[in-house]
Structure formats: C-alpha cells, structure tokens
PDB file of C-alpha atoms in Angstrom:
ATOM      1  CA  GLY A   1      86.420  95.426  97.480  1.00 65.00           C
ATOM      2  CA  ALA A   2      83.736  97.042  95.422  1.00 80.00           C
ATOM      3  CA  VAL A   3      84.660  99.065  92.344  1.00 89.00           C
ATOM      4  CA  VAL A   4      83.638 102.624  91.581  1.00 94.00           C
ATOM      5  CA  SER A   5      84.457 104.173  88.232  1.00 95.00           C
ATOM      6  CA  GLN A   6      84.481 107.776  87.086  1.00 96.00           C
ATOM      7  CA  HIS A   7      84.376 109.243  83.621  1.00 96.00           C
ATOM      8  CA  PRO A   8      86.133 111.164  82.275  1.00 97.00           C
ATOM      9  CA  SER A   9      89.414 110.890  84.145  1.00 96.00           C
ATOM     10  CA  ARG A  10      90.532 114.267  82.833  1.00 96.00           C
ATOM     11  CA  VAL A  11      88.692 117.132  81.218  1.00 97.00           C
ATOM     12  CA  ILE A  12      89.823 120.506  79.982  1.00 97.00           C
ATOM     13  CA  CYS A  13      87.175 123.042  79.104  1.00 96.00           C
ATOM     14  CA  LYS A  14      86.762 126.709  78.349  1.00 96.00           C
ATOM     15  CA  SER A  15      85.423 129.109  80.923  1.00 97.00           C
ATOM     16  CA  GLY A  16      81.640 129.360  80.800  1.00 96.00           C
ATOM     17  CA  THR A  17      80.983 125.837  79.574  1.00 96.00           C
ATOM     18  CA  SER A  18      79.353 123.051  81.558  1.00 97.00           C
ATOM     19  CA  VAL A  19      81.035 119.754  82.349  1.00 97.00           C
ATOM     20  CA  LYS A  20      79.388 116.490  83.375  1.00 97.00           C
ATOM     21  CA  ILE A  21      81.225 113.855  85.411  1.00 97.00           C
ATOM     22  CA  GLU A  22      79.815 110.362  85.781  1.00 96.00           C
ATOM     23  CA  CYS A  23      80.270 108.058  88.737  1.00 96.00           C
ATOM     24  CA  ARG A  24      79.284 104.402  88.540  1.00 94.00           C
ATOM     25  CA  SER A  25      79.275 101.570  91.047  1.00 92.00           C
ATOM     26  CA  LEU A  26      80.254  98.547  88.966  1.00 91.00           C
ATOM     27  CA  ASP A  27      79.451  95.555  91.121  1.00 86.00           C
ATOM     28  CA  PHE A  28      77.108  96.810  93.812  1.00 85.00           C
ATOM     29  CA  GLN A  29      74.103  99.031  94.271  1.00 86.00           C
ATOM     30  CA  ALA A  30      75.010 102.392  95.764  1.00 85.00           C
ATOM     31  CA  THR A  31      72.161 103.727  97.849  1.00 84.00           C
ATOM     32  CA  THR A  32      74.266 106.723  98.843  1.00 88.00           C
ATOM     33  CA  MET A  33      76.854 108.548  96.801  1.00 92.00           C
ATOM     34  CA  PHE A  34      79.145 111.355  97.846  1.00 93.00           C
ATOM     35  CA  TRP A  35      80.996 113.969  95.821  1.00 96.00           C
ATOM     36  CA  TYR A  36      84.284 115.391  97.079  1.00 96.00           C
ATOM     37  CA  ARG A  37      86.612 118.045  95.757  1.00 96.00           C
ATOM     38  CA  GLN A  38      90.330 118.088  96.452  1.00 94.00           C
ATOM     39  CA  PHE A  39      92.717 120.963  95.813  1.00 91.00           C
ATOM     40  CA  PRO A  40      96.475 120.271  95.642  1.00 86.00           C
ATOM     41  CA  LYS A  41      97.976 119.201  98.955  1.00 81.00           C
ATOM     42  CA  GLN A  42      94.635 119.615 100.711  1.00 86.00           C
ATOM     43  CA  SER A  43      92.144 117.192 102.162  1.00 88.00           C
ATOM     44  CA  LEU A  44      89.091 115.882 100.399  1.00 92.00           C
ATOM     45  CA  MET A  45      86.236 118.315 101.001  1.00 93.00           C
ATOM     46  CA  LEU A  46      82.741 116.866 100.926  1.00 92.00           C
ATOM     47  CA  MET A  47      80.542 118.779  98.512  1.00 95.00           C
ATOM     48  CA  ALA A  48      77.270 116.880  98.648  1.00 93.00           C
ATOM     49  CA  THR A  49      75.563 113.649  99.609  1.00 90.00           C
ATOM     50  CA  SER A  50      72.899 112.041  97.490  1.00 88.00           C
ATOM     51  CA  ASN A  51      70.553 109.154  97.994  1.00 84.00           C
ATOM     52  CA  GLU A  52      69.087 107.379  94.999  1.00 80.00           C
ATOM     53  CA  GLY A  53      65.908 109.045  93.875  1.00 79.00           C
ATOM     54  CA  SER A  54      66.237 111.982  96.261  1.00 82.00           C
ATOM     55  CA  LYS A  55      67.595 115.486  95.996  1.00 86.00           C
ATOM     56  CA  ALA A  56      71.197 115.907  97.014  1.00 90.00           C
ATOM     57  CA  THR A  57      72.153 117.487 100.321  1.00 90.00           C
ATOM     58  CA  TYR A  58      74.853 120.082  99.845  1.00 93.00           C
ATOM     59  CA  GLU A  59      77.501 121.111 102.331  1.00 91.00           C
ATOM     60  CA  GLN A  60      77.641 124.669 103.547  1.00 90.00           C
ATOM     61  CA  GLY A  61      79.242 126.950 100.997  1.00 92.00           C
ATOM     62  CA  VAL A  62      78.627 124.670  98.019  1.00 94.00           C
ATOM     63  CA  GLU A  63      76.307 126.233  95.421  1.00 94.00           C
ATOM     64  CA  LYS A  64      73.662 123.728  94.449  1.00 92.00           C
ATOM     65  CA  ASP A  65      72.808 125.612  91.254  1.00 94.00           C
ATOM     66  CA  LYS A  66      76.424 125.478  90.155  1.00 96.00           C
ATOM     67  CA  PHE A  67      77.115 121.851  91.044  1.00 97.00           C
ATOM     68  CA  LEU A  68      74.127 119.844  89.859  1.00 95.00           C
ATOM     69  CA  ILE A  69      73.950 116.310  91.185  1.00 94.00           C
ATOM     70  CA  ASN A  70      71.697 113.599  89.848  1.00 90.00           C
ATOM     71  CA  HIS A  71      71.489 110.131  91.422  1.00 87.00           C
ATOM     72  CA  ALA A  72      68.845 108.641  89.196  1.00 81.00           C
ATOM     73  CA  SER A  73      69.766 104.991  89.614  1.00 88.00           C
ATOM     74  CA  LEU A  74      71.440 102.736  92.147  1.00 88.00           C
ATOM     75  CA  THR A  75      74.577 102.532  90.037  1.00 91.00           C
ATOM     76  CA  LEU A  76      74.960 106.010  88.568  1.00 92.00           C
ATOM     77  CA  SER A  77      75.415 109.525  89.898  1.00 93.00           C
ATOM     78  CA  THR A  78      76.402 112.552  87.856  1.00 95.00           C
ATOM     79  CA  LEU A  79      77.934 115.861  88.834  1.00 97.00           C
ATOM     80  CA  THR A  80      77.519 118.747  86.406  1.00 97.00           C
ATOM     81  CA  VAL A  81      79.677 121.806  86.909  1.00 97.00           C
ATOM     82  CA  THR A  82      77.660 124.560  85.243  1.00 96.00           C
ATOM     83  CA  SER A  83      79.265 127.640  83.734  1.00 96.00           C
ATOM     84  CA  ALA A  84      82.678 126.506  84.898  1.00 96.00           C
ATOM     85  CA  HIS A  85      85.338 129.071  85.802  1.00 96.00           C
ATOM     86  CA  PRO A  86      89.086 128.663  86.417  1.00 96.00           C
ATOM     87  CA  GLU A  87      88.522 128.572  90.193  1.00 95.00           C
ATOM     88  CA  ASP A  88      86.456 125.396  89.685  1.00 96.00           C
ATOM     89  CA  SER A  89      89.581 123.617  88.463  1.00 96.00           C
ATOM     90  CA  SER A  90      90.129 120.795  90.916  1.00 96.00           C
ATOM     91  CA  PHE A  91      90.184 117.036  91.434  1.00 97.00           C
ATOM     92  CA  TYR A  92      86.635 115.726  91.826  1.00 98.00           C
ATOM     93  CA  ILE A  93      86.189 112.351  93.507  1.00 97.00           C
ATOM     94  CA  CYS A  94      83.002 110.391  93.968  1.00 96.00           C
ATOM     95  CA  SER A  95      82.370 107.772  96.593  1.00 94.00           C
ATOM     96  CA  ALA A  96      79.652 105.180  96.984  1.00 91.00           C
ATOM     97  CA  ARG A  97      78.195 103.245  99.851  1.00 85.00           C
ATOM     98  CA  SER A  98      75.698 100.437  99.599  1.00 75.00           C
ATOM     99  CA  GLN A  99      72.914  99.605 101.978  1.00 69.00           C
ATOM    100  CA  GLY A 100      74.311  97.251 104.567  1.00 63.00           C
ATOM    101  CA  THR A 101      77.924  98.403 104.281  1.00 55.00           C
ATOM    102  CA  TYR A 102      77.317 101.085 106.814  1.00 59.00           C
ATOM    103  CA  ASN A 103      80.950 101.764 107.483  1.00 62.00           C
ATOM    104  CA  GLU A 104      82.833 101.450 104.260  1.00 75.00           C
ATOM    105  CA  GLN A 105      82.849 103.873 101.380  1.00 83.00           C
ATOM    106  CA  PHE A 106      84.420 103.000  98.066  1.00 89.00           C
ATOM    107  CA  PHE A 107      86.060 105.760  96.103  1.00 93.00           C
ATOM    108  CA  GLY A 108      86.348 106.386  92.398  1.00 95.00           C
ATOM    109  CA  PRO A 109      89.675 107.212  90.752  1.00 95.00           C
ATOM    110  CA  GLY A 110      88.834 110.911  90.475  1.00 96.00           C
ATOM    111  CA  THR A 111      88.363 113.384  87.632  1.00 97.00           C
ATOM    112  CA  ARG A 112      90.857 116.183  87.038  1.00 97.00           C
ATOM    113  CA  LEU A 113      88.991 119.266  85.800  1.00 97.00           C
ATOM    114  CA  THR A 114      90.931 122.133  84.274  1.00 97.00           C
ATOM    115  CA  VAL A 115      89.016 125.243  83.265  1.00 96.00           C
ATOM    116  CA  LEU A 116      90.902 127.585  80.977  1.00 95.00           C
TER     117      LEU A 116
ATOM    118  CA  SER B   1      85.232 124.161 115.660  1.00 71.00           C
ATOM    119  CA  GLN B   2      85.758 120.626 114.449  1.00 74.00           C
ATOM    120  CA  LYS B   3      89.240 119.757 113.265  1.00 84.00           C
ATOM    121  CA  ILE B   4      91.122 116.723 112.046  1.00 90.00           C
ATOM    122  CA  GLU B   5      94.891 117.201 112.089  1.00 92.00           C
ATOM    123  CA  GLN B   6      97.504 114.897 110.709  1.00 92.00           C
ATOM    124  CA  ASN B   7     101.014 115.178 112.070  1.00 77.00           C
ATOM    125  CA  SER B   8     103.101 116.465 109.224  1.00 65.00           C
ATOM    126  CA  GLU B   9     102.976 117.132 105.563  1.00 74.00           C
ATOM    127  CA  ALA B  10     105.825 114.773 104.719  1.00 89.00           C
ATOM    128  CA  LEU B  11     107.504 111.927 106.536  1.00 94.00           C
ATOM    129  CA  ASN B  12     110.743 110.473 105.182  1.00 95.00           C
ATOM    130  CA  ILE B  13     111.973 107.134 106.462  1.00 96.00           C
ATOM    131  CA  GLN B  14     114.421 104.413 105.534  1.00 97.00           C
ATOM    132  CA  GLU B  15     113.222 101.157 104.031  1.00 97.00           C
ATOM    133  CA  GLY B  16     112.689  98.518 106.693  1.00 97.00           C
ATOM    134  CA  LYS B  17     111.858 100.990 109.465  1.00 97.00           C
ATOM    135  CA  THR B  18     108.461 101.529 111.030  1.00 97.00           C
ATOM    136  CA  ALA B  19     106.515 104.568 109.892  1.00 96.00           C
ATOM    137  CA  THR B  20     104.181 106.149 112.434  1.00 96.00           C
ATOM    138  CA  LEU B  21     101.556 108.649 111.362  1.00 96.00           C
ATOM    139  CA  THR B  22      99.351 110.639 113.712  1.00 96.00           C
ATOM    140  CA  CYS B  23      95.760 111.791 113.479  1.00 95.00           C
ATOM    141  CA  ASN B  24      94.334 114.126 116.114  1.00 95.00           C
ATOM    142  CA  TYR B  25      90.806 115.412 116.220  1.00 92.00           C
ATOM    143  CA  THR B  26      88.840 117.985 118.196  1.00 87.00           C
ATOM    144  CA  ASN B  27      85.135 118.474 118.780  1.00 82.00           C
ATOM    145  CA  TYR B  28      84.213 115.098 117.364  1.00 79.00           C
ATOM    146  CA  SER B  29      82.892 112.007 119.048  1.00 76.00           C
ATOM    147  CA  PRO B  30      83.401 109.477 116.285  1.00 78.00           C
ATOM    148  CA  ALA B  31      82.059 105.991 116.612  1.00 77.00           C
ATOM    149  CA  TYR B  32      84.927 104.888 114.399  1.00 83.00           C
ATOM    150  CA  LEU B  33      87.890 106.141 112.471  1.00 89.00           C
ATOM    151  CA  GLN B  34      89.263 105.032 109.121  1.00 92.00           C
ATOM    152  CA  TRP B  35      92.607 105.202 107.356  1.00 95.00           C
ATOM    153  CA  TYR B  36      92.997 105.488 103.603  1.00 95.00           C
ATOM    154  CA  ARG B  37      95.915 105.493 101.198  1.00 96.00           C
ATOM    155  CA  GLN B  38      95.950 107.932  98.293  1.00 95.00           C
ATOM    156  CA  ASP B  39      98.408 107.848  95.415  1.00 95.00           C
ATOM    157  CA  PRO B  40      98.978 110.961  93.264  1.00 91.00           C
ATOM    158  CA  GLY B  41      96.079 111.618  90.909  1.00 90.00           C
ATOM    159  CA  ARG B  42      94.025 108.742  92.318  1.00 92.00           C
ATOM    160  CA  GLY B  43      91.096 108.330  94.667  1.00 93.00           C
ATOM    161  CA  PRO B  44      91.593 107.084  98.240  1.00 94.00           C
ATOM    162  CA  VAL B  45      91.803 103.353  98.927  1.00 92.00           C
ATOM    163  CA  PHE B  46      90.409 102.007 102.191  1.00 90.00           C
ATOM    164  CA  LEU B  47      92.951 100.404 104.525  1.00 94.00           C
ATOM    165  CA  LEU B  48      91.618  99.956 108.041  1.00 92.00           C
ATOM    166  CA  LEU B  49      88.689 100.865 110.262  1.00 90.00           C
ATOM    167  CA  ILE B  50      88.842 100.983 114.047  1.00 92.00           C
ATOM    168  CA  ARG B  51      85.867 101.410 116.340  1.00 88.00           C
ATOM    169  CA  GLU B  52      85.726 103.513 119.490  1.00 85.00           C
ATOM    170  CA  ASN B  53      85.674 100.416 121.694  1.00 88.00           C
ATOM    171  CA  GLU B  54      88.759  98.956 120.010  1.00 91.00           C
ATOM    172  CA  LYS B  55      92.216  99.928 121.175  1.00 89.00           C
ATOM    173  CA  GLU B  56      94.153  98.411 118.312  1.00 95.00           C
ATOM    174  CA  LYS B  57      93.593  96.844 114.901  1.00 95.00           C
ATOM    175  CA  ARG B  58      96.076  95.016 112.684  1.00 96.00           C
ATOM    176  CA  LYS B  59      96.202  94.018 109.054  1.00 94.00           C
ATOM    177  CA  GLU B  60      99.403  92.481 107.731  1.00 96.00           C
ATOM    178  CA  ARG B  61     102.105  95.162 108.214  1.00 97.00           C
ATOM    179  CA  LEU B  62      99.597  97.816 109.259  1.00 97.00           C
ATOM    180  CA  LYS B  63      98.539  98.659 112.792  1.00 97.00           C
ATOM    181  CA  VAL B  64      96.104 101.314 113.963  1.00 97.00           C
ATOM    182  CA  THR B  65      95.444 102.478 117.505  1.00 96.00           C
ATOM    183  CA  PHE B  66      92.568 104.628 118.698  1.00 93.00           C
ATOM    184  CA  ASP B  67      92.603 106.579 121.946  1.00 92.00           C
ATOM    185  CA  THR B  68      89.284 108.344 122.474  1.00 88.00           C
ATOM    186  CA  THR B  69      90.584 110.037 125.639  1.00 91.00           C
ATOM    187  CA  LEU B  70      93.517 111.625 123.828  1.00 92.00           C
ATOM    188  CA  LYS B  71      91.359 111.998 120.692  1.00 92.00           C
ATOM    189  CA  GLN B  72      94.130 110.479 118.667  1.00 93.00           C
ATOM    190  CA  SER B  73      94.807 107.633 116.282  1.00 95.00           C
ATOM    191  CA  LEU B  74      98.225 106.317 115.349  1.00 96.00           C
ATOM    192  CA  PHE B  75      98.862 104.461 112.093  1.00 97.00           C
ATOM    193  CA  HIS B  76     101.947 102.268 111.869  1.00 98.00           C
ATOM    194  CA  ILE B  77     103.532 100.576 108.863  1.00 98.00           C
ATOM    195  CA  THR B  78     106.161  98.065 109.929  1.00 97.00           C
ATOM    196  CA  ALA B  79     109.023  96.897 107.702  1.00 97.00           C
ATOM    197  CA  SER B  80     108.249  99.751 105.348  1.00 97.00           C
ATOM    198  CA  GLN B  81     108.954  99.450 101.641  1.00 97.00           C
ATOM    199  CA  PRO B  82     109.375 102.056  98.885  1.00 97.00           C
ATOM    200  CA  ALA B  83     105.996 100.860  97.536  1.00 97.00           C
ATOM    201  CA  ASP B  84     104.401 102.187 100.735  1.00 98.00           C
ATOM    202  CA  SER B  85     105.231 105.737  99.615  1.00 97.00           C
ATOM    203  CA  ALA B  86     101.913 107.560  99.310  1.00 96.00           C
ATOM    204  CA  THR B  87      99.678 109.986 101.171  1.00 95.00           C
ATOM    205  CA  TYR B  88      97.790 108.501 104.093  1.00 97.00           C
ATOM    206  CA  LEU B  89      94.495 110.039 105.102  1.00 95.00           C
ATOM    207  CA  CYS B  90      92.592 109.625 108.312  1.00 95.00           C
ATOM    208  CA  ALA B  91      88.839 110.053 108.231  1.00 92.00           C
ATOM    209  CA  LEU B  92      86.105 110.298 110.822  1.00 89.00           C
ATOM    210  CA  ARG B  93      82.478 109.470 110.529  1.00 80.00           C
ATOM    211  CA  SER B  94      80.313 112.486 111.302  1.00 71.00           C
ATOM    212  CA  LEU B  95      76.563 112.317 111.700  1.00 66.00           C
ATOM    213  CA  SER B  96      75.108 115.640 110.682  1.00 60.00           C
ATOM    214  CA  GLY B  97      71.866 116.758 109.090  1.00 56.00           C
ATOM    215  CA  GLY B  98      70.615 113.218 109.226  1.00 55.00           C
ATOM    216  CA  TYR B  99      73.442 111.953 107.059  1.00 58.00           C
ATOM    217  CA  ASN B 100      76.435 109.849 107.890  1.00 70.00           C
ATOM    218  CA  LYS B 101      79.420 111.632 106.347  1.00 78.00           C
ATOM    219  CA  LEU B 102      83.121 110.845 106.114  1.00 84.00           C
ATOM    220  CA  ILE B 103      85.329 113.838 106.953  1.00 85.00           C
ATOM    221  CA  PHE B 104      89.026 113.704 106.007  1.00 91.00           C
ATOM    222  CA  GLY B 105      92.236 115.094 107.386  1.00 92.00           C
ATOM    223  CA  ALA B 106      94.685 116.727 105.000  1.00 91.00           C
ATOM    224  CA  GLY B 107      96.873 113.639 104.920  1.00 93.00           C
ATOM    225  CA  THR B 108     100.479 112.812 105.626  1.00 95.00           C
ATOM    226  CA  ARG B 109     102.784 112.152 102.708  1.00 95.00           C
ATOM    227  CA  LEU B 110     105.101 109.239 103.393  1.00 96.00           C
ATOM    228  CA  ALA B 111     108.294 108.680 101.427  1.00 96.00           C
ATOM    229  CA  VAL B 112     110.174 105.434 102.032  1.00 97.00           C
ATOM    230  CA  HIS B 113     113.734 105.531 100.748  1.00 96.00           C
ATOM    231  CA  PRO B 114     115.734 102.448  99.707  1.00 94.00           C
TER     232      PRO B 114
END
C-alpha cells in the first residue's frame, strides 16, 4: 500500500509555543488529507479535512485558529498547533487519500505531542 | 445521534482460537465499512473493506461480515497468533458537508495468549 510519513514522531514543548507537524504522501499524490486526534484508549477523532489548494474544513468543536492546516501541495500537509496548552497533548495522526482511491485512506504513523 | 460501538475494550483469547470482534452502528447508512489494525503508538493500518451489498469478505485468516439490517459487522481472526495482539478499529464512511469522511469506533483491544 501507499506510504504516509509524519514528522516529528514525538515533540515536547512548553505551554504557549506553537508546534508544526508535517504529513507527507511518499509515493502517491494526496488530493485529500485528513487530520485526526486520538486520546488514550479513545477512538480517532477527525479534526479537519483538506483538499490541495483549498481551505480546510474543520469538524464541529475544532478551533480553526488554533489548529492551522495547510495543504499546499499534493504530497504535503501541515498542522500547526498554535499557542499549545497541556490539554492539547495528544496523538495526532494524518491520513491521505488520492484521487481514484475513493475508498482507501492511508494513515501516517502519528505524532505524540506533549505540552508541559 | 450517530454512534459506532465496538463490543468490548479488551478481548483475551488463547492462541489458535478464533477471535470475533463486533462493530455496531446507529443512525448511519454506510455504503461500506472498513476494519483497521492499530498497534500502540502507531497509526491505523487498513485490513479489509466490505460494501453494503456484500455479506462476507475474506483475506487470509481474516473474515468480515456486514449485516445492514442488524447494523452490525463482525470481524473474525481464525487460528489466532500472539502477533495478532493489537487494537482493531471499525470505521464507517460518512458523507457530510460535501466531504467523504471516515469515522472510527473506539476499538477493541485483542490479546492472544500463547
């Protein structure tokens, strides 16, 4: 299957700082990318959906000014957690889908964010 | 409200037995349903997809059934091995706001003991 990478895999930051997480599709062009957040022992919660070159669509309850998403190219999406606080500590997972693979989404390995 | 429920938080079975995991959903009409495996600290890995007009799908030791009347999918692992120990997630496709989104259940943790 297709490969999706995320960087960094782990990040620890101080409260109030901003953190950027990158998501790349390595061997296909991702027309749509998704960002999920997962708290311990809970399901993956969809945060936002982005199409290349368009503004992201955020799920209800997700602050778009806090979680900035950029999908500037067909192989790269970034999620920036602005002014991070301890409650933002979570496991962030991106997923990518290419045009034509209507059904299958490929997931990245996740990024563990810890805000002190 | 829409819900996806998976049968239990943890399922312990003996190596060689068949593991059966359940996914029930309410207030959805999914065209298809997917199962994923997730290991600790990792992203989900796609296993199987089953469409609404399919009753059963198989892949090696895995079998998925889909009953749209009962609104339930069953996921079976036959001849289970300790390496099958992981969390298994069921996911439904939801079309909302013009976007096709994958919504996940909380997962069932499977532990296969030697």
